[in-house]
XYZ file of C-alpha atoms in Angstrom:
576
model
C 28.894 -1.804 28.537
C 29.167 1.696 27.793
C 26.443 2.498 30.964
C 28.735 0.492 32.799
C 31.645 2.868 32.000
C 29.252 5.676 32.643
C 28.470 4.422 36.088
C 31.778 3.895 37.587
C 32.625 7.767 36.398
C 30.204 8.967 37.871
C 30.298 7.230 40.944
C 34.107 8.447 41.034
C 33.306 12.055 40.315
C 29.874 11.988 42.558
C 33.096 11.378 45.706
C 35.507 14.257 45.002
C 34.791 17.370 47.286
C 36.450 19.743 44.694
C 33.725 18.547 41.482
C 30.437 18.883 44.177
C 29.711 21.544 41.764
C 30.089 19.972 38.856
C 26.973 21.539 36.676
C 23.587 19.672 36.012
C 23.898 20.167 32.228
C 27.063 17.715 32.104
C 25.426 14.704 31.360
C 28.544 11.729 31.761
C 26.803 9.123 29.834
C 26.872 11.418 26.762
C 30.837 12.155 27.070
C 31.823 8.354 27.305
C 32.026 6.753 23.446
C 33.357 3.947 22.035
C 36.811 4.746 20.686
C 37.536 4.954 16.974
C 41.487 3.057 17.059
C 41.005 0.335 19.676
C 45.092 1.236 20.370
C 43.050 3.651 22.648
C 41.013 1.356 24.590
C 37.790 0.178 24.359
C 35.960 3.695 25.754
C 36.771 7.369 26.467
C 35.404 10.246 28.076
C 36.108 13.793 27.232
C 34.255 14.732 31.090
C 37.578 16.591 32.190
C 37.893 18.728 29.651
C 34.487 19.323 29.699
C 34.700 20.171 34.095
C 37.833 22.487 33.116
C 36.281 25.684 32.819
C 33.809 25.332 35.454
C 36.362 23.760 38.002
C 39.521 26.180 37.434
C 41.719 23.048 37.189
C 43.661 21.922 33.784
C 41.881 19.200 32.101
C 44.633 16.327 32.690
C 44.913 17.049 36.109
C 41.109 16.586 36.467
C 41.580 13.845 34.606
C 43.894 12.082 37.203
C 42.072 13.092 40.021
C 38.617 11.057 38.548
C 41.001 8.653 37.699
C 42.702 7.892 41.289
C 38.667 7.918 42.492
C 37.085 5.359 40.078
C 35.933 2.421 42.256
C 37.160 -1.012 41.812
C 36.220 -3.173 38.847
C 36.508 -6.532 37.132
C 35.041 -4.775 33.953
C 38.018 -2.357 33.232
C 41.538 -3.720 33.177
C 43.414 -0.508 32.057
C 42.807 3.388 32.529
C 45.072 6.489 31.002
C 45.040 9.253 29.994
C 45.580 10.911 26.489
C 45.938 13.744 25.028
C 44.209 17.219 26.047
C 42.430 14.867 28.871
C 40.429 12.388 27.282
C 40.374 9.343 30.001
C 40.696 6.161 28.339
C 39.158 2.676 29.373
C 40.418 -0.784 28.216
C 38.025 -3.283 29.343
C 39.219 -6.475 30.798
C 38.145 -10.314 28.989
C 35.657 -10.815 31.857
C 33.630 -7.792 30.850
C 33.345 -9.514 27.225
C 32.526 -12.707 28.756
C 30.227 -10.937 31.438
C 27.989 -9.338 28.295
C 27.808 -12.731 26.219
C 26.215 -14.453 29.294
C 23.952 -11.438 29.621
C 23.103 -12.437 25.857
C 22.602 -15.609 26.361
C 20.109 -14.795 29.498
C 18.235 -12.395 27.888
C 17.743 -13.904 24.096
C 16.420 -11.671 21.604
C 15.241 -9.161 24.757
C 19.284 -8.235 24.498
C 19.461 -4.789 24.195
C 15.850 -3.589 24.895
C 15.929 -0.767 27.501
C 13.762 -0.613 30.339
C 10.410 0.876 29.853
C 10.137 4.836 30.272
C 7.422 6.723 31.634
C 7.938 9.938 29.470
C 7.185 10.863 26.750
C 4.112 8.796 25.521
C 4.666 9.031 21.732
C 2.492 9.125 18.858
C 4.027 8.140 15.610
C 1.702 8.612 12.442
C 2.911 7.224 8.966
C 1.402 6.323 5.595
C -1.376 8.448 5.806
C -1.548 7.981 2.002
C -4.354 9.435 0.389
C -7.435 6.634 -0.057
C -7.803 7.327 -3.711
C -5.937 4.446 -4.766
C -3.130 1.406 -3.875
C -0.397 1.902 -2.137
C 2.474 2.505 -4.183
C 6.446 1.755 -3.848
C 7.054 5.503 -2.535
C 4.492 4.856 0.226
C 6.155 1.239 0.980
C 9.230 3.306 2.149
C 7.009 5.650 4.363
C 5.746 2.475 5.865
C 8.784 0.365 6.804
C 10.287 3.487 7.895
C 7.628 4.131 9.990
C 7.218 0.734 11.407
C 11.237 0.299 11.972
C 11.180 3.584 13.621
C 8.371 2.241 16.003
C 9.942 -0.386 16.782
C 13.520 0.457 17.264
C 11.761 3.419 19.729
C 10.034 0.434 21.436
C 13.262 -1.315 21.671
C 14.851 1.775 23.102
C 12.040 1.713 26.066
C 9.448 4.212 24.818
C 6.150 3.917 24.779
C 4.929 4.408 21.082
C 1.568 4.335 19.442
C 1.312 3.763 15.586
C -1.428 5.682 13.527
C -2.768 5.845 9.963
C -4.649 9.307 9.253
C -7.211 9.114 6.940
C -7.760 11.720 4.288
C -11.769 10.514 3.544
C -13.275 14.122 3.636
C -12.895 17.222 0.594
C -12.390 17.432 -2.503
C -10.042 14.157 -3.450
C -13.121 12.490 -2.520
C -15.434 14.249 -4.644
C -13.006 13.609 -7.859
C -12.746 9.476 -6.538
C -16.446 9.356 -6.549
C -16.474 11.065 -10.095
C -13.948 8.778 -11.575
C -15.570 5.521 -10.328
C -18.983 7.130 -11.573
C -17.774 8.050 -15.154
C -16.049 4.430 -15.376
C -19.319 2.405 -13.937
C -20.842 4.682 -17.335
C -18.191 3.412 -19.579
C -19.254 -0.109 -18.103
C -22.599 0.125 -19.495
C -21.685 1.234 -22.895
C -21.641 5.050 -23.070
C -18.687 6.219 -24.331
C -16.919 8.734 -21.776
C -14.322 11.156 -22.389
C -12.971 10.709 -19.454
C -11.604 13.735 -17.652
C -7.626 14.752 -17.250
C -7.788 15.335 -13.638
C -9.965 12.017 -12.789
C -8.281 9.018 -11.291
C -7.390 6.692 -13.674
C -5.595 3.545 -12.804
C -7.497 0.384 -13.280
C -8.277 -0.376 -10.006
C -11.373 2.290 -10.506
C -12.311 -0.242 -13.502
C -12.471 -2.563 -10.341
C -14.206 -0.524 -7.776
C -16.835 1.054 -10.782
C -17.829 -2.826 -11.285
C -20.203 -2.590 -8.311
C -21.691 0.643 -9.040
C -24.673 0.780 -11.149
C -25.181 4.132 -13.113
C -27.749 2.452 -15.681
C -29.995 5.366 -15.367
C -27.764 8.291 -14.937
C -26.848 10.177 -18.416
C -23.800 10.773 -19.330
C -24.239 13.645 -21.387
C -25.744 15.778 -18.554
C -23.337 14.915 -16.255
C -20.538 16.847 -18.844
C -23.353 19.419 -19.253
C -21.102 22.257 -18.633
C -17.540 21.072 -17.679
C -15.314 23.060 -19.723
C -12.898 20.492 -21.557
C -10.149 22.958 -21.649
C -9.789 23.819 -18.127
C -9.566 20.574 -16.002
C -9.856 21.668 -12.746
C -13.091 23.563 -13.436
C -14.213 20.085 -15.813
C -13.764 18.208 -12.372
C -15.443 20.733 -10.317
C -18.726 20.764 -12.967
C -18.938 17.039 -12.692
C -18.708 16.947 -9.083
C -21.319 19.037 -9.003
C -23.394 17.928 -11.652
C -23.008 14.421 -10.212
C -24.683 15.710 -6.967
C -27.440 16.922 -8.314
C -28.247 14.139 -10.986
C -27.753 11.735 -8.233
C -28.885 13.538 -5.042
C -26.381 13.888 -1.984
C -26.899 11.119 -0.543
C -26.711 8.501 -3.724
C -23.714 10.346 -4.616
C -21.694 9.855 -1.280
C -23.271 6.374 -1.096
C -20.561 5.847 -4.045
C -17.893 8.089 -2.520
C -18.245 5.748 0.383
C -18.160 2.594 -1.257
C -14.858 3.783 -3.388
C -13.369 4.654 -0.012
C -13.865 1.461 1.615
C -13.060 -0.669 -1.250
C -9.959 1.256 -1.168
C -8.767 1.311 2.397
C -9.412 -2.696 2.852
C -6.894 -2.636 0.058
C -4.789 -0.715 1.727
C -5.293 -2.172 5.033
C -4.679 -6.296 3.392
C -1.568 -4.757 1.991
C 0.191 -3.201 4.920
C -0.641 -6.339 6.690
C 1.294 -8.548 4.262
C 3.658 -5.956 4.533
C 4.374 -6.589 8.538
C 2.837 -3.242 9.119
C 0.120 -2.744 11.335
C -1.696 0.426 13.446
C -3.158 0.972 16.736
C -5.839 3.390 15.300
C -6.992 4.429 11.612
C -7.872 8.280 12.573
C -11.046 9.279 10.119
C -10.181 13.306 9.054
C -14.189 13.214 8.379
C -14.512 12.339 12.221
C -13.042 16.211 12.583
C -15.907 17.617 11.210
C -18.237 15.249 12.545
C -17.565 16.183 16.080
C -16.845 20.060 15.390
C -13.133 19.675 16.057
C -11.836 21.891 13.723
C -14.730 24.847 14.561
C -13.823 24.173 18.218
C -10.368 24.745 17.363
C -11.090 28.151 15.396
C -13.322 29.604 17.932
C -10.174 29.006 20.423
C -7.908 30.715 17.910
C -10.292 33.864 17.103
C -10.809 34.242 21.224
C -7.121 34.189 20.885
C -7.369 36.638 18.469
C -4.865 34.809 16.309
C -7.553 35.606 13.270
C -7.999 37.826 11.120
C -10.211 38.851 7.900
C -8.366 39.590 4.593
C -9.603 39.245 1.185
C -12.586 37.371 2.235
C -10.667 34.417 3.660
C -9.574 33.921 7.315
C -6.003 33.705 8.386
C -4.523 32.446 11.168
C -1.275 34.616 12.369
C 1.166 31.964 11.576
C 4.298 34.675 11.573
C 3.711 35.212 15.051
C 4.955 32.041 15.639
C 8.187 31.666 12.923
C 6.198 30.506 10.273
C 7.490 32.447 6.980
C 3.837 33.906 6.161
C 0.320 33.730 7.722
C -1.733 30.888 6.810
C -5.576 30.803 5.389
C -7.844 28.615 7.378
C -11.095 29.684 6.126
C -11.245 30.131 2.354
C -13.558 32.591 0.672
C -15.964 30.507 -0.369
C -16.205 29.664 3.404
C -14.303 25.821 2.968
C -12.329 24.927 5.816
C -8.393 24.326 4.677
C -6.403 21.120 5.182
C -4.146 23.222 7.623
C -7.271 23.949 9.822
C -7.858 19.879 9.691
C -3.954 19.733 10.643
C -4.391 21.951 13.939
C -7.657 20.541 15.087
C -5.611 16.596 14.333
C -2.934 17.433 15.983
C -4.182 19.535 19.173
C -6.440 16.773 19.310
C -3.464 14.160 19.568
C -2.053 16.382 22.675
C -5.450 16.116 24.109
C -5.182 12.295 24.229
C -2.168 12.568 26.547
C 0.814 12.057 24.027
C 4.258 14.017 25.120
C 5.652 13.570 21.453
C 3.929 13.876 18.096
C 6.292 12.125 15.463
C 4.900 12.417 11.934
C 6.801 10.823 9.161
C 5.751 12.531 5.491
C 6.655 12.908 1.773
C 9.851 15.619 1.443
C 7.213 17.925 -0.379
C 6.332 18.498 3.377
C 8.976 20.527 4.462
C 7.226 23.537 4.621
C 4.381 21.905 7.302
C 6.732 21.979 10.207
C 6.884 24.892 10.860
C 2.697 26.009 10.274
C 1.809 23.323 12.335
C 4.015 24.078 15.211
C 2.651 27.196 15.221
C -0.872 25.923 15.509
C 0.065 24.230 18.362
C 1.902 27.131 19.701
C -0.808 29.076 19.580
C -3.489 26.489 20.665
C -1.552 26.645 24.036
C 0.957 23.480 23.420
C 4.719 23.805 22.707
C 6.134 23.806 18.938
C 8.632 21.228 19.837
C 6.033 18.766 20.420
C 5.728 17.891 16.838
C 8.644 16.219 15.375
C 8.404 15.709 11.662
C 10.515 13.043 10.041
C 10.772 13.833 5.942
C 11.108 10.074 3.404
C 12.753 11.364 0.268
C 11.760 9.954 -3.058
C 12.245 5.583 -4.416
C 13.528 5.187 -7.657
C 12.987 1.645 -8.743
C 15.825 -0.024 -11.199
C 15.901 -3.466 -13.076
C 18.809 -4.545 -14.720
C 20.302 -1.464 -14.190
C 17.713 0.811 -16.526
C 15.357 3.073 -14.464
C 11.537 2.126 -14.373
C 9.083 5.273 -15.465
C 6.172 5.521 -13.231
C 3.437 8.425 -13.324
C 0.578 8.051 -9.793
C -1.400 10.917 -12.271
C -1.871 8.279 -15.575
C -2.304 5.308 -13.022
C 1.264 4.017 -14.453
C 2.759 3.173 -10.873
C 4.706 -0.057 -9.282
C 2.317 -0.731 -6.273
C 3.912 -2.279 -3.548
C 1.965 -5.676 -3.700
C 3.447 -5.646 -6.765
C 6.839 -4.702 -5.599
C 6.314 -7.205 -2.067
C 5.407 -10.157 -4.524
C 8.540 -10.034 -7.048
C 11.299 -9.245 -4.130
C 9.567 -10.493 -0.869
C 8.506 -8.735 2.290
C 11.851 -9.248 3.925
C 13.976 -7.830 0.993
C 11.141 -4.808 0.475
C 11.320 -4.236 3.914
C 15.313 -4.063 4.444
C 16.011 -2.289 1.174
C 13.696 0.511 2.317
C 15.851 1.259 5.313
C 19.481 0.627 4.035
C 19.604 4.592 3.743
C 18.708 7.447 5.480
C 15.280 8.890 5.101
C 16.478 12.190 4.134
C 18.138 10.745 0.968
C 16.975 9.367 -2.292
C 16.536 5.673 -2.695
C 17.313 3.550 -5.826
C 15.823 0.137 -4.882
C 17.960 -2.719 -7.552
C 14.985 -5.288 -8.175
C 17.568 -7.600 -9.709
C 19.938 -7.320 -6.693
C 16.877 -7.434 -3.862
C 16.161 -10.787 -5.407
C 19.886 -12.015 -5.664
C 20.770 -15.099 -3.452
C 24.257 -13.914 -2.657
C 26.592 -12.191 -0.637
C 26.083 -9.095 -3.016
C 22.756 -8.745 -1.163
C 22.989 -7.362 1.914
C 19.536 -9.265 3.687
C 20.581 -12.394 2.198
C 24.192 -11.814 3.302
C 22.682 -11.005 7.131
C 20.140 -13.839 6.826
C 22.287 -16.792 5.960
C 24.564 -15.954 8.785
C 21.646 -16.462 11.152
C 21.064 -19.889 9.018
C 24.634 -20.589 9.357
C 24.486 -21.081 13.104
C 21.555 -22.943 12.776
C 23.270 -25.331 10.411
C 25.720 -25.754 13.108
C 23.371 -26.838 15.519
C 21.679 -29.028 12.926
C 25.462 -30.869 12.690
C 25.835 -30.928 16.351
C 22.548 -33.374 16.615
C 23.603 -35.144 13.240
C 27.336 -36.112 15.370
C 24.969 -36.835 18.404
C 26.590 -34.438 20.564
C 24.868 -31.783 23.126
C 25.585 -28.275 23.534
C 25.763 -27.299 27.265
C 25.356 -23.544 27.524
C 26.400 -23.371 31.013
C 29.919 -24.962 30.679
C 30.304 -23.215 27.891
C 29.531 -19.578 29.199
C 32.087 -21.091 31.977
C 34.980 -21.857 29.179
C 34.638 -18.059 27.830
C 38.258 -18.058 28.749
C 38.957 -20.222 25.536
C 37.430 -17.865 23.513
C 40.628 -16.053 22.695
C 41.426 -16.050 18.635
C 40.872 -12.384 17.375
C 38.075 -13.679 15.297
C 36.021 -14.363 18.622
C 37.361 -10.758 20.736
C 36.118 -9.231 17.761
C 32.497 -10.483 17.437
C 32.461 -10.647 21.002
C 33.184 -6.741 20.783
C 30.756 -5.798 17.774
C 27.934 -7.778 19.965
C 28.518 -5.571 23.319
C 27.586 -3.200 20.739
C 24.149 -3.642 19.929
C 22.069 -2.171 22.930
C 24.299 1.344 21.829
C 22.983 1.002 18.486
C 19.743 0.937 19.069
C 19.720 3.583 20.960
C 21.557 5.414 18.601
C 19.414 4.309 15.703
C 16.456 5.329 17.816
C 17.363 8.847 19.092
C 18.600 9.750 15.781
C 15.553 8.269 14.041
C 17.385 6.709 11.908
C 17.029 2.572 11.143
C 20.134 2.617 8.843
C 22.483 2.383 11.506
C 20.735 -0.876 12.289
C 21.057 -2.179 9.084
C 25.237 -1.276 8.487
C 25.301 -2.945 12.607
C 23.718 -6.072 11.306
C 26.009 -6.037 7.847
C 29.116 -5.694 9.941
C 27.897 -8.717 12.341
C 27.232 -11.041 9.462
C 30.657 -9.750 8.360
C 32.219 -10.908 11.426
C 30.468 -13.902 11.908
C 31.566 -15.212 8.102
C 34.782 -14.563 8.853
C 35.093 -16.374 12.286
C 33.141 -19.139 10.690
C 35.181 -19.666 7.301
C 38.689 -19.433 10.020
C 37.705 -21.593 13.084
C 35.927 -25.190 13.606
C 33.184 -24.969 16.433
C 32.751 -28.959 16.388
C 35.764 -29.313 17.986
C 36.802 -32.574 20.071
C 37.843 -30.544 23.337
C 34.457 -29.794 24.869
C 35.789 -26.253 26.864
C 36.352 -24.933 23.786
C 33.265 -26.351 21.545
C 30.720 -25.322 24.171
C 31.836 -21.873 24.141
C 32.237 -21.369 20.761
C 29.001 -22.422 20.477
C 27.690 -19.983 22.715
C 29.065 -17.439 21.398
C 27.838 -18.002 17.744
C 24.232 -18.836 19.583
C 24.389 -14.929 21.341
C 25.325 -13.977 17.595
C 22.318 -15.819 15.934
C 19.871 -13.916 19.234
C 21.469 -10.711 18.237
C 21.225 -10.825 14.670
C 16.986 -12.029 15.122
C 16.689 -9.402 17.132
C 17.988 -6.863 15.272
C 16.072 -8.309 11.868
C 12.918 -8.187 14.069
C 13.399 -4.573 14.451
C 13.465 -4.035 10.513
C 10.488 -6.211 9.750
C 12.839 -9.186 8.362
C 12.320 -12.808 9.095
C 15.874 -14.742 10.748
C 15.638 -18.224 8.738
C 17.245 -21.223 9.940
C 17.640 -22.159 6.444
C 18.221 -21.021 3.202
């Protein structure tokens, strides 16, 4: 409806001589809203106030003038103006009635914009670390991610999903150590096993396919300092490679990382989460990517020597210091994998790079932009999207979790006491940018206290209705009732027919913002308004005008609330 608005403005100002130069950068769809007081109408536009300077003319007077040149419409019923210059639009009960048919025609597709050619996006999420299971911090990057794919899907764009996996350097050295050193303890030797290993039990698991029968253990500590653990890990990494051989060694490594990332892979699953590629970081150095992208860099001459390392000239490009992507002992740095991964994601055609990462990211933005920058591709390219921190309760005391000690709620764990769909609309309920305290107790509530049961059983609701219909024998005939809209004229019904015309502005709003929450307070307000009409009005009702419509219009509200729970990753139940 709003578009609509949109349209006959601009068709109106596109006729008058004296605006011909209104400039480019006034975009009218972005100056028509929804009003806050609907004593103002249904829509305003601040366009004449915005035209004032550039015209010469007082806003209000503008104002009239667009006014007295808007086309003909059944859609609006009232126009005025207020204040400074705003132009105000009441719509007319047809436009209401116009949009609930359009519901009704277009089912759960309601609201889904055309496709777009530009950009091509690339949204990469997860991308947790396979050294162990996913836990509930990563469950929040994930239906983030997925929400945020979809609702940009929803909005028209065309959006690729992918997981980037960390399977080369050091974290995969100290996995194949701690599944090595537990395989030991397996057999019987009695391991003290190192501070900075991985120790959660699901090495126990992995380590019960590995046999180390005729490694010794007390060679492979020959020489790892107890009192220094980062230089104990390093000494049994290495020892480990030499007792072992390469190749025996990263046979394990291997095995650990696979074990792991089927894990991780069955778990997203369950969760409703899947990708369109699993990008190996090992495949970089495979195929030279992140030399290639050096030798560009130092032909560049955005490289220098210092110290023994190699930098890459980061403040040229905003960054608050340079940036070492060659360390002294001649190892590559994770920021040299990040510029090779994500020139290499420009490379295969994508307009938009959207990564979604932990809040300890915030100072990657900007390095990263800068490799790009400087790799010939704009900065703005990248768009990072920051999940804050999950803080699990239960019965109101907060649950201790350490990912160091292995002491961690893993989201199987989390997806098999609350449920996907709870898990999956908890995660969103709140911006990203802001800390999340998930209530167990209240995720698992059956009652109007929860907010995805409260949304859920108003899609069940209707569905019960329908269920009664058949039980009384009777038929509901859409198309008489989309031709009785007239009857639909109790406050309850103008106002869910309002809060459904709605929904295709929310999802574009949720998507441009990046931000699924204002999907999930939509969908709380339409259950709201749903209850309400449902606990004030009969829909059975004996005249069939009035039953027929009714029913449509709680049927367009059951298609509008499955489509919006589709977006989130929730299932619409016809029961409960």
């Amino acid at each position: 409806m709003k578009s609509n608005v949109a349209k006959l403005v601009e068709e109106a100002i596109n006729g008058l001589p004296d605006l011909a130069n209104v400039p480019e950068m006034v975009s009218i769809s972005t100056t028509v809203e929804r009003t806050r007081d609907a004593k103002h109408g249904d829509f305003s536009t601040n366009i004449a106030m915005r035209l004032a300077k550039s015209v010469g003319k007082n806003p209000r007077e503008i104002a009239q003038t667009i006014i007295d040149a808007l086309p003909d419409s059944d859609i609006v019923s009232v126009v005025e103006i207020a204040g400074p210059g705003f132009i105000n639009f009441r719509l007319s009960a047809q436009a209401f009635h116009q949009e609930l048919a359009n519901i009704l025609d277009k089912g759960e597709n309601y609201g889904r914009q055309e496709t777009r050619s530009k950009p091509k996006i690339l949204l990469e999420f997860v991308s947790a670390n396979p050294t162990g299971p996913l836990h509930v911090g990563h469950g929040r990057h994930g239906a983030y991610g997925a929400t945020l794919g979809n609702l940009l899907e929803a909005a028209g764009y065309s959006v690729d999903r992918e997981y980037y996996v960390n399977d080369a350097g050091r974290q995969m050295d100290i996995l194949g150590v701690s599944v090595l050193l537990r395989a030991l303890e397996a057999g019987g030797a009695i391991v003290d096993f190192p501070e900075a290993g991985y120790r959660g039990d699901y090495i126990r698991d992995i380590a019960a396919n590995i046999d180390a029968s005729k490694l010794d253990a007390d060679a492979l500590f020959d020489g790892a300092p107890a009192d220094d653990k980062e230089a104990q890990i390093g000494a049994l990494i290495e020892n480990a490679e030499k007792l072992l051989g390469h190749e025996r060694f990263h046979a394990i490594r291997r095995q650990s990382l696979e074990s792991i990332l089927d894990d991780i892979k069955d778990d997203l699953a369950k969760f409703g989460i899947r990708f369109d590629r699993w990008f190996s970081e090992q495949s970089l150095i495979d195929d030279n990517r992140i030399d290639d992208a050096l030798v560009v860099l130092k032909e560049r001459r955005m490289l220098y020597e210092k110290d023994g390392a190699t930098w890459f000239r980061a403040t040229d490009y905003g960054d608050e210091k340079d940036r070492v992507v060659v360390r002294e002992n001649g190892k590559k740095t994770y920021f040299a994998s990040d510029i090779a991964y994500h020139c290499g994601k420009r490379e295969r055609s994508y307009d938009l790079l959207i990564d979604v990462l932990g809040s300890d990211h915030h100072g990657y933005v900007a390095r990263v932009q800068a490799g790009l920058e400087a790799m010939g591709y704009t900065g703005d390219s990248l768009e990072v999207e920051l999940v804050q921190f999950v803080t699990l309760y239960r019965g109101g005391e907060k649950i201790q979790m350490s990912t160091r000690s292995g002491e961690f709620v893993t989201l199987r764990q989390l997806r098999e006491e609350v449920g996907k769909d709870a898990a999956r609309f908890f995660y969103v309920m709140r911006s990203n940018d802001q800390h999340l305290d998930f209530d167990l107790e209240l995720a698992k509530s059956r009652s109007n206290d929860n907010p995805v049961y409260y949304i859920q059983y108003a899609h069940a609701r209707v569905a019960s209705v329908f269920r009664q219909l058949t039980e009384k024998s009777l038929e509901h005939d859409r198309a008489a009732g989309i031709a009785a809209f007239d009857q639909l004229t109790e406050t309850h019904e103008k106002a869910l027919m309002t809060s459904l015309s709605r929904y295709p502005e929310i999802i574009e709003l949720a998507a441009n913002n990046r931000a699924p929450q204002h999907l999930v307070h939509y969908l709380r307000d339409l259950a709201n308004e749903l209850h309400s009409y449902y606990n004030a009005h009969q829909f059975i009702v004996d005249d069939d005008a009035t039953r027929n419509a009714r029913l449509a219009l709680i049927d367009a509200t059951r298609m509008v609330i499955a489509s919006g729970l589709a977006i989130i990753g929730v299932s619409a139940p016809d029961s409960m």
